[in-house]
CSV table of C-alpha atoms in Angstrom, one decimal:
chain,number,residue,atom,x,y,z
I,1,UNK,CA,-94.8,38.1,141.9
I,2,UNK,CA,-95.2,37.4,145.7
I,3,UNK,CA,-98.4,35.6,145.0
I,4,UNK,CA,-96.7,33.4,142.4
I,5,UNK,CA,-93.9,32.7,144.8
I,6,UNK,CA,-96.3,31.7,147.6
I,7,UNK,CA,-98.3,29.5,145.3
I,8,UNK,CA,-95.2,27.8,144.1
I,9,UNK,CA,-94.0,27.0,147.6
I,10,UNK,CA,-97.4,25.7,148.6
I,11,UNK,CA,-97.6,23.6,145.4
I,12,UNK,CA,-94.1,22.2,145.9
I,13,UNK,CA,-94.9,21.3,149.5
I,14,UNK,CA,-98.1,19.6,148.4
I,15,UNK,CA,-96.3,17.6,145.8
I,16,UNK,CA,-93.6,16.4,148.2
I,17,UNK,CA,-96.4,15.4,150.7
I,18,UNK,CA,-98.3,13.2,148.3
I,19,UNK,CA,-98.6,9.7,149.7
I,20,UNK,CA,-97.6,8.1,146.3
I,21,UNK,CA,-94.7,10.5,145.9
I,22,UNK,CA,-93.4,9.6,149.4
I,23,UNK,CA,-94.0,5.8,148.7
I,24,UNK,CA,-92.1,6.0,145.5
I,25,UNK,CA,-89.2,8.0,147.0
I,26,UNK,CA,-89.1,5.4,149.8
I,27,UNK,CA,-88.9,2.5,147.3
I,28,UNK,CA,-86.2,4.2,145.3
I,29,UNK,CA,-84.2,5.0,148.4
I,30,UNK,CA,-84.4,1.4,149.6
I,31,UNK,CA,-82.6,0.4,146.4
I,32,UNK,CA,-79.5,2.1,147.8
I,33,UNK,CA,-79.2,-0.6,150.5
I,34,UNK,CA,-81.1,-3.4,148.7
I,35,UNK,CA,-79.7,-3.3,145.1
I,36,UNK,CA,-81.4,-5.1,142.2
I,37,UNK,CA,-79.4,-7.3,139.9
I,38,UNK,CA,-80.7,-6.0,136.6
I,39,UNK,CA,-83.3,-3.9,134.7
I,40,UNK,CA,-85.9,-6.6,135.1
I,41,UNK,CA,-85.4,-6.5,138.9
I,42,UNK,CA,-85.7,-2.7,138.8
I,43,UNK,CA,-89.0,-3.0,136.8
I,44,UNK,CA,-90.2,-5.5,139.4
I,45,UNK,CA,-89.7,-3.0,142.2
I,46,UNK,CA,-91.7,-0.4,140.2
I,47,UNK,CA,-94.4,-2.9,139.2
I,48,UNK,CA,-97.0,-1.7,141.8
I,49,UNK,CA,-96.9,1.8,140.2
I,50,UNK,CA,-96.3,0.9,136.5
I,51,UNK,CA,-99.1,-1.6,136.3
I,52,UNK,CA,-101.6,0.9,137.5
I,53,UNK,CA,-102.3,3.1,134.5
I,54,UNK,CA,-104.7,5.3,136.4
I,55,UNK,CA,-101.8,6.0,138.9
I,56,UNK,CA,-99.4,6.8,136.0
I,57,UNK,CA,-101.9,9.2,134.5
I,58,UNK,CA,-102.8,10.9,137.8
I,59,UNK,CA,-99.1,11.2,138.7
I,60,UNK,CA,-98.2,12.8,135.4
I,61,UNK,CA,-101.2,15.1,135.5
I,62,UNK,CA,-100.4,16.2,139.1
I,63,UNK,CA,-96.8,16.8,138.2
I,64,UNK,CA,-97.9,19.0,135.3
I,65,UNK,CA,-100.4,20.9,137.5
I,66,UNK,CA,-97.6,21.4,140.1
I,67,UNK,CA,-95.4,22.9,137.4
I,68,UNK,CA,-98.2,25.1,136.1
I,69,UNK,CA,-98.8,26.5,139.6
I,70,UNK,CA,-95.1,27.2,140.0
I,71,UNK,CA,-93.8,29.7,137.5
I,72,UNK,CA,-90.8,30.5,139.7
I,73,UNK,CA,-89.8,26.8,139.9
I,74,UNK,CA,-89.9,26.7,143.7
I,75,UNK,CA,-90.7,23.0,143.4
I,76,UNK,CA,-87.2,22.5,141.9
I,77,UNK,CA,-88.2,20.1,139.2
I,78,UNK,CA,-84.8,19.6,137.6
I,79,UNK,CA,-84.7,20.3,133.9
I,80,UNK,CA,-83.3,17.4,131.9
I,81,UNK,CA,-81.9,18.5,128.6
I,82,UNK,CA,-81.1,15.8,126.1
I,83,UNK,CA,-80.5,15.8,122.4
I,84,UNK,CA,-83.7,13.8,121.8
I,85,UNK,CA,-85.7,13.7,125.1
I,86,UNK,CA,-86.4,16.9,127.0
I,87,UNK,CA,-87.8,16.5,130.4
I,88,UNK,CA,-88.4,17.3,134.0
I,89,UNK,CA,-87.2,15.2,136.9
I,90,UNK,CA,-90.4,14.8,139.0
I,91,UNK,CA,-88.6,12.9,141.7
I,92,UNK,CA,-85.0,12.4,142.6
I,93,UNK,CA,-83.1,10.4,145.3
I,94,UNK,CA,-79.4,9.9,145.7
I,95,UNK,CA,-79.3,7.1,143.1
I,96,UNK,CA,-82.5,7.4,141.1
I,97,UNK,CA,-84.8,9.8,139.4
I,98,UNK,CA,-88.2,9.8,137.7
I,99,UNK,CA,-88.4,12.0,134.6
I,100,UNK,CA,-91.3,13.1,132.6
I,101,UNK,CA,-89.9,13.2,129.1
I,102,UNK,CA,-91.1,14.8,125.9
I,103,UNK,CA,-89.9,13.8,122.4
I,104,UNK,CA,-90.3,16.4,119.7
I,105,UNK,CA,-91.3,14.6,116.6
I,106,UNK,CA,-90.1,17.5,114.4
I,107,UNK,CA,-86.6,17.8,115.7
I,108,UNK,CA,-86.1,14.1,116.4
I,109,UNK,CA,-84.8,13.2,112.9
I,110,UNK,CA,-82.3,16.1,113.2
I,111,UNK,CA,-81.1,15.2,116.6
I,112,UNK,CA,-79.6,11.9,115.7
I,113,UNK,CA,-76.2,11.5,117.2
I,114,UNK,CA,-73.2,9.8,115.4
I,115,UNK,CA,-72.5,8.1,118.7
I,116,UNK,CA,-74.6,5.8,120.8
I,117,UNK,CA,-73.8,5.9,124.5
I,118,UNK,CA,-74.3,3.2,127.0
I,119,UNK,CA,-74.9,4.7,130.4
I,120,UNK,CA,-74.0,3.4,133.8
I,121,UNK,CA,-77.7,2.8,134.7
I,122,UNK,CA,-80.8,0.7,134.8
I,123,UNK,CA,-83.7,2.3,133.1
I,124,UNK,CA,-87.5,1.6,132.9
I,125,UNK,CA,-89.5,3.6,130.5
I,126,UNK,CA,-93.3,3.8,130.6
I,127,UNK,CA,-94.8,5.0,127.3
I,128,UNK,CA,-97.5,7.6,128.2
I,129,UNK,CA,-98.2,8.7,124.7
I,130,UNK,CA,-96.5,6.7,121.9
I,131,UNK,CA,-97.1,9.2,119.0
I,132,UNK,CA,-96.0,6.5,116.5
I,133,UNK,CA,-92.5,6.6,118.1
I,134,UNK,CA,-90.0,4.2,116.4
I,135,UNK,CA,-87.3,2.9,118.6
I,136,UNK,CA,-84.2,0.7,118.0
I,137,UNK,CA,-82.9,-1.7,120.6
I,138,UNK,CA,-79.0,-1.8,120.6
I,139,UNK,CA,-77.2,-4.7,122.3
I,140,UNK,CA,-73.6,-5.2,123.1
I,141,UNK,CA,-72.1,-8.4,121.5
I,142,UNK,CA,-68.7,-9.7,122.2
I,143,UNK,CA,-66.3,-9.6,119.2
I,144,UNK,CA,-62.6,-10.7,118.9
I,145,UNK,CA,-61.5,-7.1,118.4
I,146,UNK,CA,-63.7,-5.6,121.2
I,147,UNK,CA,-67.4,-5.6,122.0
I,148,UNK,CA,-69.6,-4.4,119.2
I,149,UNK,CA,-73.0,-2.6,119.5
I,150,UNK,CA,-75.6,-4.4,117.4
I,151,UNK,CA,-78.8,-2.9,116.3
I,152,UNK,CA,-82.2,-4.7,116.1
I,153,UNK,CA,-84.7,-3.6,113.5
I,154,UNK,CA,-86.7,-0.5,114.4
I,155,UNK,CA,-90.1,-1.0,115.9
I,156,UNK,CA,-93.0,1.1,116.9
I,157,UNK,CA,-93.9,1.4,120.6
I,158,UNK,CA,-97.4,1.5,121.9
I,159,UNK,CA,-99.2,3.4,124.6
I,160,UNK,CA,-98.7,1.9,128.1
I,161,UNK,CA,-95.7,-0.2,127.0
I,162,UNK,CA,-93.0,-0.8,129.6
I,163,UNK,CA,-89.4,-1.0,128.4
I,164,UNK,CA,-86.6,-2.0,130.7
I,165,UNK,CA,-82.9,-1.6,129.6
I,166,UNK,CA,-79.6,-2.4,131.4
I,167,UNK,CA,-77.1,0.2,130.4
I,168,UNK,CA,-74.2,-2.2,131.1
I,169,UNK,CA,-74.9,-3.9,127.8
I,170,UNK,CA,-77.9,-2.4,126.0
I,171,UNK,CA,-79.8,0.8,125.2
I,172,UNK,CA,-82.8,2.1,123.3
I,173,UNK,CA,-82.5,4.9,120.7
I,174,UNK,CA,-85.3,6.8,119.1
I,175,UNK,CA,-85.5,7.1,115.4
I,176,UNK,CA,-88.7,9.0,114.4
I,177,UNK,CA,-92.2,9.8,115.6
I,178,UNK,CA,-95.4,10.6,113.8
I,179,UNK,CA,-96.3,13.1,116.5
I,180,UNK,CA,-94.8,14.1,119.8
I,181,UNK,CA,-94.3,11.3,122.3
I,182,UNK,CA,-94.4,11.5,126.2
I,183,UNK,CA,-92.5,9.1,128.4
I,184,UNK,CA,-92.2,8.5,132.1
I,185,UNK,CA,-88.6,7.3,132.7
I,186,UNK,CA,-87.3,5.7,135.9
I,187,UNK,CA,-83.5,5.8,136.1
I,188,UNK,CA,-81.3,4.0,138.6
I,189,UNK,CA,-77.6,4.8,138.6
I,190,UNK,CA,-75.3,1.8,139.1
I,191,UNK,CA,-72.8,1.7,142.0
I,192,UNK,CA,-69.9,1.6,141.6
I,193,UNK,CA,-70.4,3.5,138.4
I,194,UNK,CA,-69.2,2.0,135.1
I,195,UNK,CA,-67.6,4.1,132.4
I,196,UNK,CA,-70.1,5.6,129.9
I,197,UNK,CA,-69.2,4.1,126.5
I,198,UNK,CA,-69.8,5.8,123.2
I,199,UNK,CA,-70.1,3.5,120.1
I,200,UNK,CA,-70.2,4.5,116.5
I,201,UNK,CA,-73.8,4.4,115.3
I,202,UNK,CA,-72.9,2.8,112.0
I,203,UNK,CA,-70.1,0.3,112.8
I,204,UNK,CA,-71.0,-0.3,116.4
I,205,UNK,CA,-67.3,0.1,117.4
I,206,UNK,CA,-66.3,1.6,120.7
I,207,UNK,CA,-65.2,5.3,120.1
I,208,UNK,CA,-64.6,6.6,123.5
I,209,UNK,CA,-65.5,6.2,127.2
I,210,UNK,CA,-65.6,8.4,130.3
I,211,UNK,CA,-67.0,8.1,133.8
I,212,UNK,CA,-70.1,10.3,133.1
I,213,UNK,CA,-70.2,11.2,136.8
I,214,UNK,CA,-72.3,14.3,137.6
I,215,UNK,CA,-69.7,15.4,140.2
I,216,UNK,CA,-66.9,15.1,137.6
I,217,UNK,CA,-68.9,17.3,135.2
I,218,UNK,CA,-69.1,19.9,138.0
I,219,UNK,CA,-65.4,19.7,138.9
I,220,UNK,CA,-64.0,20.0,135.4
I,221,UNK,CA,-64.8,23.7,134.9
I,222,UNK,CA,-63.6,24.5,138.4
I,223,UNK,CA,-60.1,23.0,138.0
I,224,UNK,CA,-58.7,26.0,136.0
I,225,UNK,CA,-60.5,28.7,138.1
I,226,UNK,CA,-57.7,29.1,140.7
I,227,UNK,CA,-55.0,29.4,138.0
I,228,UNK,CA,-57.0,31.9,135.9
I,229,UNK,CA,-57.5,34.0,139.1
I,230,UNK,CA,-53.7,33.9,139.8
I,231,UNK,CA,-54.1,31.5,142.8
I,232,UNK,CA,-52.9,28.2,141.4
I,233,UNK,CA,-50.8,27.5,144.4
I,234,UNK,CA,-53.8,27.6,146.7
I,235,UNK,CA,-55.3,24.8,144.7
I,236,UNK,CA,-52.3,22.5,144.7
I,237,UNK,CA,-53.4,20.3,147.6
I,238,UNK,CA,-56.8,19.7,146.0
I,239,UNK,CA,-55.3,19.1,142.6
I,240,UNK,CA,-52.9,16.6,144.0
I,241,UNK,CA,-55.9,14.7,145.5
I,242,UNK,CA,-57.8,14.8,142.2
I,243,UNK,CA,-54.8,13.6,140.2
I,244,UNK,CA,-55.7,10.1,141.5
I,245,UNK,CA,-59.4,10.4,140.9
I,246,UNK,CA,-61.1,7.4,139.2
I,247,UNK,CA,-62.1,9.4,136.2
I,248,UNK,CA,-59.2,9.5,133.6
I,249,UNK,CA,-60.1,12.8,132.1
I,250,UNK,CA,-60.5,14.6,135.4
I,251,UNK,CA,-57.3,12.9,136.7
I,252,UNK,CA,-55.3,14.1,133.7
I,253,UNK,CA,-56.8,17.6,133.8
I,254,UNK,CA,-56.0,17.9,137.5
I,255,UNK,CA,-52.5,16.8,136.8
I,256,UNK,CA,-52.0,19.5,134.2
I,257,UNK,CA,-53.2,22.1,136.6
I,258,UNK,CA,-51.1,20.7,139.4
I,259,UNK,CA,-48.0,21.0,137.2
I,260,UNK,CA,-48.8,24.7,136.8
I,261,UNK,CA,-49.4,25.1,140.5
I,262,UNK,CA,-46.4,23.2,141.8
I,263,UNK,CA,-44.4,21.5,139.1
I,264,UNK,CA,-41.8,19.8,141.2
I,265,UNK,CA,-44.3,18.4,143.7
I,266,UNK,CA,-46.3,17.0,140.8
I,267,UNK,CA,-43.5,15.6,138.6
I,268,UNK,CA,-42.9,12.4,140.7
I,269,UNK,CA,-46.6,11.6,140.4
I,270,UNK,CA,-46.5,12.4,136.7
I,271,UNK,CA,-43.7,9.9,136.4
I,272,UNK,CA,-45.7,7.2,138.1
I,273,UNK,CA,-48.7,8.1,136.0
I,274,UNK,CA,-46.7,7.6,132.8
I,275,UNK,CA,-46.0,4.1,133.9
I,276,UNK,CA,-48.8,2.9,136.1
I,277,UNK,CA,-52.0,4.7,135.1
I,278,UNK,CA,-54.8,2.3,134.2
I,279,UNK,CA,-55.8,4.4,131.2
I,280,UNK,CA,-53.6,4.2,128.1
I,281,UNK,CA,-54.5,7.7,127.0
I,282,UNK,CA,-53.4,9.1,130.4
I,283,UNK,CA,-50.2,7.1,130.3
I,284,UNK,CA,-49.4,8.4,126.9
I,285,UNK,CA,-50.2,12.1,127.8
I,286,UNK,CA,-48.1,11.8,131.0
I,287,UNK,CA,-45.1,10.3,129.2
I,288,UNK,CA,-45.3,13.0,126.5
I,289,UNK,CA,-45.4,15.8,129.1
I,290,UNK,CA,-42.6,14.2,131.1
I,291,UNK,CA,-40.4,14.3,128.0
I,292,UNK,CA,-41.0,18.0,127.7
I,293,UNK,CA,-40.3,18.6,131.4
I,294,UNK,CA,-37.3,16.4,132.0
I,295,UNK,CA,-34.7,18.4,130.2
I,296,UNK,CA,-35.4,21.3,132.6
I,297,UNK,CA,-35.7,19.2,135.8
I,298,UNK,CA,-33.1,20.3,138.3
I,299,UNK,CA,-30.1,17.9,138.6
I,300,UNK,CA,-28.3,17.1,141.9
I,301,UNK,CA,-25.1,19.0,142.3
I,302,UNK,CA,-22.2,16.8,141.1
I,303,UNK,CA,-20.0,18.1,144.0
U,1,UNK,CA,-84.2,50.5,131.2
U,2,UNK,CA,-81.9,53.5,131.4
U,3,UNK,CA,-78.7,53.1,133.2
U,4,UNK,CA,-78.6,49.3,133.2
U,5,UNK,CA,-75.8,49.0,130.7
U,6,UNK,CA,-73.3,51.2,132.6
U,7,UNK,CA,-70.0,49.8,133.6
U,8,UNK,CA,-68.9,50.2,137.2
U,9,UNK,CA,-65.2,50.5,137.5
U,10,UNK,CA,-64.6,52.0,141.0
U,11,UNK,CA,-66.8,49.6,143.1
U,12,UNK,CA,-65.5,48.8,146.5
U,13,UNK,CA,-65.1,45.0,146.9
U,14,UNK,CA,-67.6,43.2,149.1
U,15,UNK,CA,-67.5,39.7,150.7
U,16,UNK,CA,-70.0,37.1,149.5
U,17,UNK,CA,-71.6,36.7,152.9
U,18,UNK,CA,-72.1,40.5,153.1
U,19,UNK,CA,-73.5,40.5,149.6
U,20,UNK,CA,-76.1,37.9,150.5
U,21,UNK,CA,-76.9,39.7,153.8
U,22,UNK,CA,-77.5,43.0,152.0
U,23,UNK,CA,-79.6,41.3,149.4
U,24,UNK,CA,-81.5,39.6,152.2
U,25,UNK,CA,-82.1,42.7,154.3
U,26,UNK,CA,-83.0,44.9,151.3
U,27,UNK,CA,-85.2,42.4,149.6
U,28,UNK,CA,-84.0,40.6,146.5
U,29,UNK,CA,-87.0,41.5,144.2
U,30,UNK,CA,-85.9,42.1,140.7
U,31,UNK,CA,-89.3,42.7,139.2
U,32,UNK,CA,-88.8,46.2,137.9
U,33,UNK,CA,-86.0,48.3,136.3
U,34,UNK,CA,-85.5,50.3,139.5
U,35,UNK,CA,-85.0,47.2,141.6
U,36,UNK,CA,-82.5,45.8,139.2
U,37,UNK,CA,-80.6,49.1,139.1
U,38,UNK,CA,-80.5,49.2,142.9
U,39,UNK,CA,-79.0,45.7,143.0
U,40,UNK,CA,-76.5,46.4,140.2
U,41,UNK,CA,-74.2,48.4,142.5
U,42,UNK,CA,-74.2,45.6,145.0
U,43,UNK,CA,-73.4,43.1,142.2
U,44,UNK,CA,-70.6,45.4,140.9
U,45,UNK,CA,-69.1,45.4,144.4
U,46,UNK,CA,-69.2,41.6,144.5
U,47,UNK,CA,-67.6,41.6,141.0
U,48,UNK,CA,-64.7,43.7,142.3
U,49,UNK,CA,-64.0,41.0,144.8
U,50,UNK,CA,-61.5,38.8,142.8
U,51,UNK,CA,-61.3,36.1,145.5
U,52,UNK,CA,-64.8,35.0,146.5
U,53,UNK,CA,-65.4,32.8,143.5
U,54,UNK,CA,-62.0,31.1,143.8
U,55,UNK,CA,-62.6,30.4,147.5
U,56,UNK,CA,-66.0,28.8,146.7
U,57,UNK,CA,-64.5,26.9,143.8
U,58,UNK,CA,-61.7,25.6,146.2
U,59,UNK,CA,-64.3,24.5,148.7
U,60,UNK,CA,-66.2,22.7,146.0
U,61,UNK,CA,-63.1,20.9,144.8
U,62,UNK,CA,-62.2,19.9,148.3
U,63,UNK,CA,-65.5,18.0,148.7
U,64,UNK,CA,-65.4,16.9,145.1
U,65,UNK,CA,-68.6,18.8,144.4
U,66,UNK,CA,-70.6,16.5,146.6
U,67,UNK,CA,-72.7,19.4,148.0
U,68,UNK,CA,-73.1,21.0,144.5
U,69,UNK,CA,-74.3,17.6,143.1
U,70,UNK,CA,-76.8,17.2,146.0
U,71,UNK,CA,-78.2,20.7,146.0
U,72,UNK,CA,-77.7,22.1,142.5
U,73,UNK,CA,-80.4,21.1,139.9
U,74,UNK,CA,-78.5,22.8,137.1
U,75,UNK,CA,-75.9,21.2,134.9
U,76,UNK,CA,-72.1,21.0,135.3
U,77,UNK,CA,-71.5,24.6,134.0
U,78,UNK,CA,-73.4,26.1,136.8
U,79,UNK,CA,-72.2,26.5,140.4
U,80,UNK,CA,-75.0,27.3,142.8
U,81,UNK,CA,-73.6,29.9,145.2
U,82,UNK,CA,-76.7,30.6,147.3
U,83,UNK,CA,-80.3,29.7,147.3
U,84,UNK,CA,-83.1,31.1,149.5
U,85,UNK,CA,-86.0,28.9,148.4
U,86,UNK,CA,-88.9,30.8,147.0
U,87,UNK,CA,-87.0,34.2,147.1
U,88,UNK,CA,-83.8,34.3,145.2
U,89,UNK,CA,-80.7,32.4,144.2
U,90,UNK,CA,-77.2,33.3,143.1
U,91,UNK,CA,-75.3,31.2,140.7
U,92,UNK,CA,-72.0,31.4,138.7
U,93,UNK,CA,-72.0,30.1,135.1
U,94,UNK,CA,-68.8,28.7,133.5
U,95,UNK,CA,-69.0,28.9,129.8
U,96,UNK,CA,-65.9,27.5,128.3
U,97,UNK,CA,-64.6,28.6,124.9
U,98,UNK,CA,-64.3,26.2,122.0
U,99,UNK,CA,-60.6,25.9,122.5
U,100,UNK,CA,-60.8,25.3,126.2
U,101,UNK,CA,-59.6,21.8,127.1
U,102,UNK,CA,-62.8,21.1,129.0
U,103,UNK,CA,-64.8,21.7,125.7
U,104,UNK,CA,-62.7,19.4,123.6
C-alpha cells in the first residue's frame, strides 16, 4: 500500500512536470484573459497540439501509464461520468479541461437520452479511435415559436478527425459504434455562462433550461442541511444572499429554505420575486407561495 | 470482519479538527480489518457531533462552494471535508431521495 502510494505521488508529479502538459495548461489558462470568439478560434489555439498526431498518441499513452502507476488516484485525474462518454480529465484549469473519453459501443444504443442538451461551452474533439462511431450534428435554427434544434443526417467519424462545436448553438450526439471509440476532448466553459438548454430529441423543441454551473450543483444539496439539522436560523443570512443568485432553480430553492428559516424577513423578497424575477417559473412559484402565506401574515394593529 | 457491523450509541462527540488530528497522528491506514475497527470508534465519535457537518456546509454556502469546486474532483453530491494527498481523504456524500426537491 505504501509503495503504491509513493509510486502514485511520484507519477502524478512527473505528469504535472511534463513540458507538454505545462505548455497546454499555460495555453488554456491564457484563454481566461484572451478569450476566443468561437469553437474555430478554440481549435486554432489547440492546433499546435492537435495537428501533431504523434503528440496526441504520446500524450494519451502517458496519461494511461500515469493512471496505471497510480492505483490510489493520487494524480487526481477527475472522473467524468456521462451517459454516453466515460472519461478522465487529464488536465484542468479554471475554465477548461482535457478529457480522455471512452464510448462503450455495447451500451451506447441504450444510453440515448430523450433530451439533447446544449452546454455553455466550446468543444474540440480529437478522434483517437473511431470504432465506426456514428455521430449526428445538431444545430439551433430560429423559428417563430422559439429556436428549434435541427438534426443533420448521421455520419461516421474517422481516426484523427477534429470536430469543433460551439455549445451556444450546436452540439454533437453519438448514435452507435461498431466497436468502442476513444476521444480526446478539449472543453472550454464560456464566461459569463449561458443557461444549459435541453431540447426534445424528436421535435427539437426547448424543454427546459438551467445554469449547469458546477458550484450550483454543489450548493443544491447543502441548502437543506441546516434545516434538517435543526439549525435553519443559522443559515438565514446565506439563504438570503442565495435567493438572488443568477441560477433560477438555486434562487427558488434558497427562497424556500429562507422562508423556513426566517419567514417574515423573507416574505418582502418573495413579494418582489413574484413580480420582478426574470424567470417565469420562479415568478409563478413565488406568487403561489405568497398566496398561501398572506392570509397568515401579521396585520398592523388597527388602533 | 468481526465487529465491523456494530452500532455505537454512546460515543462522545469529537470536533472535526480533532478527528483529523487523531487520524493524522495515529496513521490513517485502512488496509486491514483491525485498522478499520480502530478507526470506527473515532468515526462514531465524529458521527455523534451533530454540528460539524452543518458548520462546514454553512462555510461552503458562504463562499458559494468556490473552494469545493476548485479542490473537489467529485460531483455535486460529494463534499470534500479533508484531503491529505497520498494518504487519506474524508468526504461527505449527499444522496437525495427520489422525492427530495433536489432530485426532481
